Tab-separated table of C-alpha atoms in Angstrom:
chain	number	residue	atom	x	y	z
O	1	MET	CA	249.754	36.624	152.722
O	2	THR	CA	249.720	38.229	156.163
O	3	VAL	CA	246.392	40.006	156.360
O	4	HIS	CA	244.795	37.265	158.442
O	5	ASP	CA	247.776	37.224	160.864
O	6	THR	CA	247.211	40.816	162.014
O	7	PRO	CA	244.312	41.518	164.388
O	8	ARG	CA	241.764	44.026	163.135
O	9	ARG	CA	242.249	47.345	164.898
O	10	HIS	CA	239.639	48.239	167.486
O	11	VAL	CA	237.009	50.643	166.197
O	12	GLU	CA	235.591	53.063	168.738
O	13	PRO	CA	231.797	53.464	168.925
O	14	VAL	CA	232.124	57.120	167.945
O	15	GLU	CA	233.871	56.072	164.714
O	16	ILE	CA	231.076	53.621	163.934
O	17	ARG	CA	228.419	56.257	164.543
O	18	ARG	CA	230.283	58.709	162.306
O	19	ALA	CA	230.559	56.100	159.562
O	20	VAL	CA	226.854	55.226	159.788
O	21	ARG	CA	225.864	58.879	159.785
O	22	GLY	CA	228.082	59.704	156.811
O	23	ALA	CA	227.053	56.709	154.734
O	24	ALA	CA	223.362	57.115	155.571
O	25	ILE	CA	223.119	60.855	154.917
O	26	GLY	CA	225.011	60.569	151.665
O	27	ASN	CA	222.910	57.592	150.633
O	28	THR	CA	219.725	59.503	151.453
O	29	VAL	CA	220.845	62.283	149.113
O	30	GLU	CA	221.740	59.745	146.390
O	31	TRP	CA	218.357	58.067	146.520
O	32	PHE	CA	216.397	61.294	146.857
O	33	ASP	CA	218.004	62.195	143.542
O	34	PHE	CA	217.179	58.821	142.035
O	35	ALA	CA	213.637	58.573	143.430
O	36	ILE	CA	212.153	61.895	142.398
O	37	TYR	CA	212.169	60.711	138.789
O	38	GLY	CA	209.635	58.031	139.708
O	39	PHE	CA	207.446	60.420	141.690
O	40	LEU	CA	207.425	62.890	138.796
O	41	ALA	CA	206.816	60.208	136.161
O	42	THR	CA	203.497	61.642	134.964
O	43	TYR	CA	205.000	65.130	134.464
O	44	ILE	CA	208.041	63.698	132.720
O	45	ALA	CA	205.822	61.622	130.432
O	46	GLU	CA	203.999	64.767	129.388
O	47	LYS	CA	207.064	66.995	129.014
O	48	PHE	CA	209.598	64.717	127.341
O	49	PHE	CA	207.540	62.565	124.974
O	50	PRO	CA	205.177	63.265	122.057
O	51	PRO	CA	201.569	63.979	123.107
O	52	GLY	CA	198.786	61.537	122.329
O	53	ASP	CA	198.828	58.194	124.096
O	54	GLU	CA	199.157	58.671	127.883
O	55	THR	CA	199.872	54.992	128.553
O	56	ALA	CA	202.575	54.912	125.880
O	57	ALA	CA	204.161	58.063	127.315
O	58	LEU	CA	204.127	56.591	130.829
O	59	LEU	CA	205.620	53.352	129.538
O	60	ASN	CA	208.338	55.365	127.782
O	61	THR	CA	209.010	57.204	131.038
O	62	PHE	CA	209.377	53.922	132.949
O	63	ALA	CA	211.499	52.551	130.100
O	64	VAL	CA	213.930	55.437	130.621
O	65	PHE	CA	213.704	54.706	134.358
O	66	ALA	CA	214.711	51.116	133.571
O	67	ALA	CA	217.486	52.244	131.220
O	68	ALA	CA	219.276	53.810	134.170
O	69	PHE	CA	219.319	50.392	135.808
O	70	PHE	CA	220.888	48.790	132.767
O	71	MET	CA	223.797	51.184	133.302
O	72	ARG	CA	224.203	50.025	136.875
O	73	PRO	CA	226.208	46.880	136.022
O	74	LEU	CA	228.642	49.097	134.096
O	75	GLY	CA	228.882	51.294	137.170
O	76	GLY	CA	229.376	48.192	139.294
O	77	PHE	CA	232.127	46.866	137.041
O	78	PHE	CA	233.842	50.269	137.167
O	79	PHE	CA	233.324	51.495	140.733
O	80	GLY	CA	233.450	48.099	142.469
O	81	PRO	CA	237.047	47.321	141.476
O	82	LEU	CA	237.923	50.994	141.951
O	83	GLY	CA	236.722	50.713	145.558
O	84	ASP	CA	238.970	47.690	146.058
O	85	ARG	CA	241.941	49.640	144.685
O	86	ILE	CA	241.579	53.172	146.089
O	87	GLY	CA	239.123	52.627	148.955
O	88	ARG	CA	235.400	52.713	149.644
O	89	GLN	CA	235.304	56.299	150.942
O	90	ARG	CA	236.755	57.855	147.786
O	91	VAL	CA	234.285	56.007	145.589
O	92	LEU	CA	231.385	57.130	147.790
O	93	ALA	CA	232.505	60.749	147.330
O	94	LEU	CA	232.862	60.351	143.571
O	95	VAL	CA	229.475	58.767	142.950
O	96	ILE	CA	227.554	61.424	144.848
O	97	ILE	CA	229.101	64.081	142.572
O	98	LEU	CA	227.955	62.226	139.456
O	99	MET	CA	224.474	61.610	140.813
O	100	SER	CA	223.865	65.180	141.940
O	101	VAL	CA	225.177	66.827	138.771
O	102	SER	CA	223.135	64.563	136.487
O	103	THR	CA	219.985	65.039	138.579
O	104	LEU	CA	220.409	68.811	138.552
O	105	ALA	CA	220.815	68.684	134.777
O	106	ILE	CA	217.511	66.813	134.340
O	107	GLY	CA	215.798	69.783	135.940
O	108	LEU	CA	217.337	72.072	133.310
O	109	VAL	CA	216.604	70.086	130.130
O	110	PRO	CA	214.034	71.830	127.866
O	111	SER	CA	210.798	69.981	127.095
O	112	TYR	CA	209.811	68.088	123.925
O	113	ASP	CA	207.823	71.097	122.741
O	114	THR	CA	211.019	73.172	122.765
O	115	ILE	CA	213.774	70.913	121.432
O	116	GLY	CA	211.853	67.937	120.058
O	117	VAL	CA	213.512	64.541	120.042
O	118	PHE	CA	216.594	65.891	121.832
O	119	ALA	CA	214.502	66.157	125.015
O	120	PRO	CA	214.001	62.387	125.505
O	121	LEU	CA	217.554	61.726	124.270
O	122	LEU	CA	219.046	64.074	126.855
O	123	LEU	CA	216.765	62.612	129.505
O	124	LEU	CA	217.950	59.128	128.598
O	125	PHE	CA	221.613	60.171	128.722
O	126	LEU	CA	221.285	61.830	132.126
O	127	ARG	CA	219.362	58.876	133.557
O	128	CYS	CA	222.159	56.628	132.321
O	129	VAL	CA	224.685	58.792	134.177
O	130	GLN	CA	222.509	58.446	137.275
O	131	GLY	CA	222.437	54.688	136.814
O	132	PHE	CA	226.207	54.546	136.325
O	133	SER	CA	226.637	56.472	139.579
O	134	ALA	CA	224.151	54.283	141.467
O	135	GLY	CA	226.165	51.259	140.366
O	136	GLY	CA	228.914	52.411	142.706
O	137	GLU	CA	226.729	53.551	145.583
O	138	TYR	CA	225.199	50.419	147.056
O	139	GLY	CA	228.196	48.126	146.796
O	140	SER	CA	230.598	50.701	148.221
O	141	GLY	CA	228.144	51.736	150.923
O	142	ALA	CA	227.384	48.176	152.033
O	143	CYS	CA	231.092	47.285	152.166
O	144	PHE	CA	231.888	50.540	153.962
O	145	LEU	CA	229.428	49.868	156.789
O	146	ALA	CA	230.094	46.125	156.973
O	147	GLU	CA	233.813	46.763	157.427
O	148	TYR	CA	233.245	49.341	160.161
O	149	ALA	CA	230.679	47.288	162.069
O	150	PRO	CA	231.463	44.993	165.020
O	151	ASP	CA	230.939	41.343	164.101
O	152	LYS	CA	228.068	40.946	166.568
O	153	HIS	CA	226.196	44.016	165.325
O	154	ARG	CA	226.927	43.990	161.595
O	155	GLY	CA	223.328	43.349	160.572
O	156	PHE	CA	222.098	46.296	162.638
O	157	VAL	CA	224.790	48.676	161.361
O	158	VAL	CA	224.456	47.720	157.681
O	159	SER	CA	220.645	47.915	157.868
O	160	PHE	CA	220.966	51.701	158.077
O	161	LEU	CA	222.058	51.730	154.445
O	162	VAL	CA	218.721	50.434	153.166
O	163	TRP	CA	216.951	52.457	155.879
O	164	SER	CA	218.493	55.599	154.400
O	165	VAL	CA	217.242	54.598	150.942
O	166	VAL	CA	213.682	54.595	152.292
O	167	VAL	CA	214.341	57.998	153.879
O	168	GLY	CA	215.513	59.300	150.504
O	169	PHE	CA	212.397	57.978	148.785
O	170	LEU	CA	210.176	59.464	151.507
O	171	LEU	CA	211.848	62.869	151.252
O	172	GLY	CA	211.349	62.744	147.497
O	173	SER	CA	207.672	61.960	147.964
O	174	VAL	CA	207.223	64.703	150.569
O	175	THR	CA	208.989	67.237	148.356
O	176	VAL	CA	206.906	66.455	145.269
O	177	THR	CA	203.614	66.336	147.168
O	178	GLY	CA	204.434	69.534	149.037
O	179	LEU	CA	205.040	71.337	145.771
O	180	GLU	CA	201.808	69.980	144.297
O	181	THR	CA	199.985	71.315	147.354
O	182	LEU	CA	201.608	74.752	147.400
O	183	LEU	CA	201.630	75.411	143.667
O	184	SER	CA	198.709	75.646	141.287
O	185	GLU	CA	198.281	72.869	138.741
O	186	SER	CA	199.459	75.161	135.944
O	187	ALA	CA	202.522	76.284	137.923
O	188	MET	CA	203.429	72.707	138.771
O	189	ASP	CA	203.034	71.711	135.147
O	190	SER	CA	205.045	74.698	133.929
O	191	TYR	CA	208.058	74.795	136.260
O	192	GLY	CA	207.197	73.225	139.618
O	193	TRP	CA	208.140	69.700	138.568
O	194	ARG	CA	211.708	70.919	137.944
O	195	ILE	CA	212.263	72.196	141.491
O	196	PRO	CA	213.051	68.799	143.132
O	197	PHE	CA	215.771	68.197	140.536
O	198	LEU	CA	217.284	71.589	141.320
O	199	ILE	CA	217.127	70.911	145.067
O	200	ALA	CA	219.170	67.780	144.406
O	201	GLY	CA	222.139	69.912	143.389
O	202	ALA	CA	222.243	71.676	146.759
O	203	LEU	CA	221.769	68.422	148.662
O	204	GLY	CA	224.628	66.894	146.688
O	205	VAL	CA	227.010	69.549	148.021
O	206	VAL	CA	225.960	68.663	151.579
O	207	GLY	CA	226.360	64.934	150.972
O	208	LEU	CA	229.765	65.411	149.342
O	209	TYR	CA	231.000	67.523	152.262
O	210	ILE	CA	229.982	64.815	154.738
O	211	ARG	CA	231.584	62.010	152.766
O	212	LEU	CA	234.859	63.856	152.248
O	213	ARG	CA	235.218	64.070	156.034
O	214	LEU	CA	234.992	60.289	156.491
O	215	GLY	CA	237.995	58.010	156.854
O	216	ASP	CA	238.234	54.688	155.057
O	217	THR	CA	237.334	51.403	156.705
O	218	PRO	CA	239.689	49.652	159.150
O	219	ASP	CA	239.703	46.534	156.973
O	220	PHE	CA	240.706	48.390	153.814
O	221	GLU	CA	243.300	50.478	155.673
O	222	GLN	CA	244.813	47.265	156.998
O	223	LEU	CA	245.038	45.846	153.488
O	224	ARG	CA	246.671	49.027	152.249
O	225	ASP	CA	249.132	49.288	155.130
O	226	GLU	CA	250.286	45.719	154.588
O	227	GLY	CA	250.546	46.072	150.821
O	228	GLU	CA	247.813	43.497	150.186
O	229	VAL	CA	245.419	45.613	148.085
O	230	ALA	CA	244.478	43.581	145.010
O	231	SER	CA	246.138	44.849	141.846
O	232	SER	CA	243.402	43.347	139.643
O	233	PRO	CA	240.368	43.005	141.937
O	234	LEU	CA	237.902	42.409	139.104
O	235	LYS	CA	239.944	39.535	137.697
O	236	GLU	CA	240.522	38.131	141.186
O	237	ALA	CA	236.830	38.402	142.073
O	238	MET	CA	235.753	36.592	138.920
O	239	ARG	CA	238.334	33.857	139.543
O	240	THR	CA	237.886	33.264	143.272
O	241	SER	CA	234.354	34.501	144.028
O	242	TRP	CA	232.167	33.480	141.105
O	243	ARG	CA	229.857	31.508	143.391
O	244	PRO	CA	229.066	34.357	145.853
O	245	ILE	CA	228.639	36.697	142.868
O	246	LEU	CA	225.931	34.364	141.570
O	247	GLN	CA	224.479	34.031	145.060
O	248	ILE	CA	224.113	37.754	145.618
O	249	THR	CA	222.620	38.132	142.138
O	250	GLY	CA	219.861	35.708	143.106
O	251	LEU	CA	219.633	36.938	146.699
O	252	VAL	CA	218.609	40.466	145.786
O	253	ILE	CA	216.040	39.643	143.099
O	254	VAL	CA	213.080	39.981	145.451
O	255	HIS	CA	214.949	42.681	147.397
O	256	ASN	CA	214.811	44.889	144.304
O	257	VAL	CA	211.523	43.778	142.745
O	258	GLY	CA	209.788	44.242	146.083
O	259	PHE	CA	211.415	47.597	146.721
O	260	TYR	CA	210.622	49.175	143.371
O	261	ILE	CA	207.083	47.794	143.313
O	262	VAL	CA	206.384	49.159	146.802
O	263	PHE	CA	208.147	52.508	146.596
O	264	THR	CA	208.097	53.435	142.887
O	265	PHE	CA	205.314	51.569	141.096
O	266	LEU	CA	202.519	51.645	143.692
O	267	PRO	CA	202.288	55.469	143.996
O	268	SER	CA	201.433	55.720	140.276
O	269	TYR	CA	199.324	52.524	140.524
O	270	PHE	CA	197.196	54.263	143.175
O	271	THR	CA	196.318	57.102	140.813
O	272	LYS	CA	196.361	55.466	137.361
O	273	THR	CA	194.853	52.056	138.106
O	274	LEU	CA	193.051	52.326	141.443
O	275	GLU	CA	191.898	55.877	140.573
O	276	PHE	CA	192.635	57.344	143.978
O	277	THR	CA	193.797	60.945	144.289
O	278	LYS	CA	197.410	62.016	144.425
O	279	THR	CA	196.845	62.913	148.071
O	280	ASP	CA	195.664	59.367	148.739
O	281	ALA	CA	198.765	58.007	147.030
O	282	PHE	CA	200.967	60.310	149.090
O	283	VAL	CA	199.359	59.196	152.356
O	284	SER	CA	199.830	55.571	151.364
O	285	ILE	CA	203.497	55.837	150.339
O	286	THR	CA	204.225	57.878	153.463
O	287	ILE	CA	202.700	55.236	155.726
O	288	ALA	CA	204.482	52.455	153.831
O	289	SER	CA	207.792	54.324	154.158
O	290	LEU	CA	207.299	54.932	157.872
O	291	VAL	CA	206.515	51.251	158.400
O	292	ALA	CA	209.779	50.315	156.698
O	293	MET	CA	211.776	52.942	158.585
O	294	ILE	CA	210.429	51.700	161.923
O	295	LEU	CA	210.984	48.015	161.175
O	296	ILE	CA	214.337	47.845	159.362
O	297	PRO	CA	216.832	48.715	162.166
O	298	PRO	CA	215.341	46.418	164.868
O	299	LEU	CA	214.955	43.617	162.335
O	300	GLY	CA	218.589	44.152	161.335
O	301	ALA	CA	219.509	43.754	165.009
O	302	LEU	CA	217.355	40.620	165.148
O	303	SER	CA	219.356	39.172	162.249
O	304	ASP	CA	222.444	39.488	164.459
O	305	ARG	CA	220.735	37.406	167.140
O	306	ILE	CA	218.992	34.661	165.157
O	307	GLY	CA	220.929	34.791	161.878
O	308	ARG	CA	220.398	36.228	158.418
O	309	LYS	CA	218.795	33.187	156.822
O	310	PRO	CA	215.635	32.999	158.993
O	311	LEU	CA	214.744	36.567	158.018
O	312	LEU	CA	215.701	36.063	154.371
O	313	PHE	CA	213.494	32.973	154.209
O	314	ALA	CA	210.658	34.773	156.002
O	315	GLY	CA	210.783	37.750	153.636
O	316	ALA	CA	210.879	35.634	150.479
O	317	LEU	CA	208.072	33.367	151.715
O	318	GLY	CA	206.069	36.412	152.795
O	319	PHE	CA	206.092	37.783	149.263
O	320	ALA	CA	205.404	34.377	147.698
O	321	ILE	CA	202.395	33.737	149.944
O	322	PHE	CA	200.915	37.192	150.468
O	323	ALA	CA	201.654	39.178	147.285
O	324	TYR	CA	198.500	37.947	145.505
O	325	PRO	CA	196.021	38.457	148.385
O	326	LEU	CA	197.525	41.867	149.134
O	327	PHE	CA	197.075	42.970	145.509
O	328	VAL	CA	193.488	41.734	145.738
O	329	LEU	CA	193.104	43.895	148.849
O	330	LEU	CA	194.577	46.843	146.951
O	331	ASN	CA	191.829	46.478	144.361
O	332	THR	CA	188.797	46.270	146.660
O	333	GLY	CA	187.983	49.946	146.076
O	334	SER	CA	188.518	50.818	149.720
O	335	LEU	CA	191.220	53.394	150.389
O	336	VAL	CA	191.784	52.079	153.907
O	337	ALA	CA	192.212	48.534	152.578
O	338	ALA	CA	194.584	49.725	149.847
O	339	ILE	CA	196.759	51.633	152.313
O	340	ALA	CA	196.813	48.630	154.643
O	341	ALA	CA	197.906	46.373	151.770
O	342	HIS	CA	200.611	48.847	150.766
O	343	ALA	CA	201.893	48.983	154.350
O	344	ALA	CA	201.864	45.172	154.580
O	345	LEU	CA	203.957	44.876	151.409
O	346	ALA	CA	206.407	47.408	152.884
O	347	ALA	CA	206.587	45.331	156.078
O	348	ILE	CA	207.408	42.164	154.132
O	349	GLU	CA	210.074	44.051	152.206
O	350	SER	CA	211.542	45.224	155.509
O	351	VAL	CA	211.815	41.670	156.805
O	352	PHE	CA	213.946	40.753	153.815
O	353	VAL	CA	216.107	43.830	153.253
O	354	CYS	CA	217.051	44.173	156.925
O	355	ALA	CA	219.405	41.202	156.470
O	356	SER	CA	220.127	40.996	152.754
O	357	LEU	CA	222.788	43.714	152.495
O	358	ALA	CA	224.839	42.390	155.415
O	359	ALA	CA	224.470	38.831	154.147
O	360	GLY	CA	225.736	39.920	150.738
O	361	ALA	CA	228.760	41.764	152.120
O	362	GLU	CA	229.644	38.753	154.280
O	363	LEU	CA	229.972	36.543	151.224
O	364	PHE	CA	233.198	38.199	150.057
O	365	ALA	CA	236.794	38.733	151.124
O	366	THR	CA	237.994	42.265	151.823
O	367	ARG	CA	240.301	42.266	148.798
O	368	VAL	CA	237.403	41.769	146.394
O	369	ARG	CA	234.354	42.639	148.495
O	370	SER	CA	233.497	45.847	146.659
O	371	SER	CA	234.045	44.229	143.242
O	372	GLY	CA	232.097	41.052	143.927
O	373	TYR	CA	229.243	42.786	145.719
O	374	SER	CA	228.858	45.564	143.146
O	375	ILE	CA	228.905	43.209	140.162
O	376	GLY	CA	226.397	40.713	141.535
O	377	TYR	CA	224.052	43.268	143.034
O	378	ASN	CA	223.939	45.594	140.045
O	379	VAL	CA	223.441	42.860	137.461
O	380	SER	CA	220.440	41.708	139.463
O	381	VAL	CA	218.970	45.159	139.975
O	382	ALA	CA	219.365	45.950	136.265
O	383	VAL	CA	217.470	42.864	135.162
O	384	PHE	CA	214.834	42.694	137.884
O	385	GLY	CA	214.657	45.904	139.922
O	386	GLY	CA	214.764	48.688	137.368
O	387	THR	CA	212.366	46.866	135.089
O	388	ALA	CA	209.809	46.258	137.863
O	389	PRO	CA	207.704	49.430	137.338
O	390	TYR	CA	207.785	48.901	133.558
O	391	VAL	CA	206.902	45.199	133.751
O	392	ALA	CA	204.130	45.844	136.264
O	393	THR	CA	202.638	48.646	134.140
O	394	TRP	CA	202.945	46.520	131.004
O	395	LEU	CA	201.264	43.529	132.681
O	396	VAL	CA	198.286	45.611	133.774
O	397	ASP	CA	197.949	47.212	130.340
O	398	ARG	CA	198.327	43.997	128.300
O	399	THR	CA	196.368	41.571	130.475
O	400	GLY	CA	193.686	43.932	131.690
O	401	ASN	CA	194.216	42.293	135.085
O	402	ASP	CA	194.996	44.839	137.788
O	403	ILE	CA	196.332	42.098	140.064
O	404	SER	CA	198.879	40.808	137.540
O	405	PRO	CA	201.921	42.614	139.097
O	406	ALA	CA	201.594	40.179	142.005
O	407	TYR	CA	202.710	37.332	139.747
O	408	TYR	CA	205.993	39.114	139.038
O	409	VAL	CA	206.608	39.579	142.754
O	410	ILE	CA	205.839	35.912	143.447
O	411	ALA	CA	208.243	34.725	140.741
O	412	ALA	CA	210.985	36.947	142.177
O	413	ALA	CA	210.333	35.602	145.675
O	414	VAL	CA	210.627	31.991	144.548
O	415	ALA	CA	213.915	32.682	142.743
O	416	THR	CA	215.372	34.350	145.827
O	417	PHE	CA	214.127	31.606	148.173
O	418	LEU	CA	215.946	29.002	146.091
O	419	THR	CA	219.118	31.125	146.201
O	420	VAL	CA	219.023	31.429	149.997
O	421	LEU	CA	218.911	27.623	150.177
O	422	THR	CA	222.417	27.566	148.664
O	423	MET	CA	223.866	29.993	151.232
O	424	ARG	CA	225.291	29.256	154.637
O	425	GLU	CA	224.758	31.354	157.729
O	426	THR	CA	227.267	34.198	158.075
O	427	ALA	CA	225.887	36.292	160.958
O	428	GLY	CA	228.419	37.034	163.685
O	429	ARG	CA	231.392	35.618	161.790
O	430	PRO	CA	234.501	37.806	161.631
O	431	LEU	CA	235.140	39.275	158.213
O	432	SER	CA	238.854	38.684	158.788
O	433	ARG	CA	238.243	34.938	158.765
O	434	LEU	CA	236.519	35.250	155.429
O	435	VAL	CA	239.612	37.068	154.144
O	436	GLU	CA	241.871	34.262	155.339
O	437	LYS	CA	239.855	31.635	153.509
O	438	GLN	CA	239.834	33.576	150.297
O	439	ILE	CA	243.350	34.952	149.951
O	440	ALA	CA	245.635	32.728	152.013
O	441	HIS	CA	246.390	30.511	149.026
O	442	THR	CA	244.746	32.109	146.022
O	443	ASP	CA	246.701	29.925	143.646
O	444	SER	CA	245.177	26.793	145.147
O	445	PRO	CA	241.997	25.626	143.405
O	446	ARG	CA	240.761	24.125	146.669
O	447	THR	CA	241.261	27.375	148.583
O	448	ALA	CA	239.649	29.419	145.844
O	449	ARG	CA	236.667	27.095	145.915
O	450	HIS	CA	236.234	27.444	149.679
O	451	GLY	CA	236.812	31.181	149.463
O	452	GLY	CA	233.986	31.380	146.960
O	453	GLU	CA	231.731	29.812	149.553
O	454	GLY	CA	232.379	32.802	151.807
């Protein structure tokens, strides 16, 4: 193998900025599409499921939300290896088409009153297409930015991927709340809830245009130019990188549980459990989103200076220690206290996610980075992230304890903390050196073992 013998070509700052802008804007569109389902959960519960039991309908809505996440590993197994064969940029363009078309279609599906059981079945199918698409988004996006970034600033550059997710969620919240403000309750119930899904189609065209104008990463282009692109990246990843696949699966447990509790579950928790108004919930999620948007990039830069592991440990410990008292604060009956608790949970999430994506990408060699990352990440998000709103709602309903979602967050934090203990520090290390360790002698069991350690 000769990949490690050739210096990585110099990447100009303007190229890095273009890559960040393209990945971030496209990712914002992707997650706007994905997020509006959660913000419109109460309307969807009413429109797509039989009338009667509101809690059952909401649980069904979150179950369909979770079903999309169970498709994400399939998307990871498909798009991850595809990204290692044809490039990250092409996969990023493909997934945004799937996401936008399926989201647009959700806005066009007739309600249960019109087509009966076909309404929830179509909803389930389209959410599964969304989940399949999302399975290719995060892995490809994280690898794309990691491979463009300078070694000394990789944490900062990659942090814009998760930053753009928060932007997408915030735009979804602003769009839904704006419509609820401008339209009457009857208009919103009749057709207004469909508008955000229709907007997604137009945004998808914009995101696709931006992504089609991007070039592929210097690392992947180098592999391709030297004829070193893996012919069977999935098989190679499973053989040489099983340990980092397991590590990233555990690493992102609290990443995803925390994210979907903070940005998807808590807005409905504010209205259904805490009995605040929708305006109150909007103010809270907006403040929480702004806190995350302000904190993530500088904390990503901090991870380049002090390492990924200190921030990963701090984020996991923050959730383990403070999740319970913050849920107690949420339930004091004070709106100010509830908003403060929501913002504090968003801050803890920011501490963790600012470093987790870069740390995950740094575990893998270029030949199998997209495959390994996508498989590990999406298996974890399917089991723990997508189920978080459902589990949290179920816990409150079954236990009668409004603080019970905190226990789920704490368990996730402990699992992730133990995973971080198994990882070594990767901040500032050249990705090319990771490639050398993994592919220089792939037939050697010893080399494969060290390559798996990243």
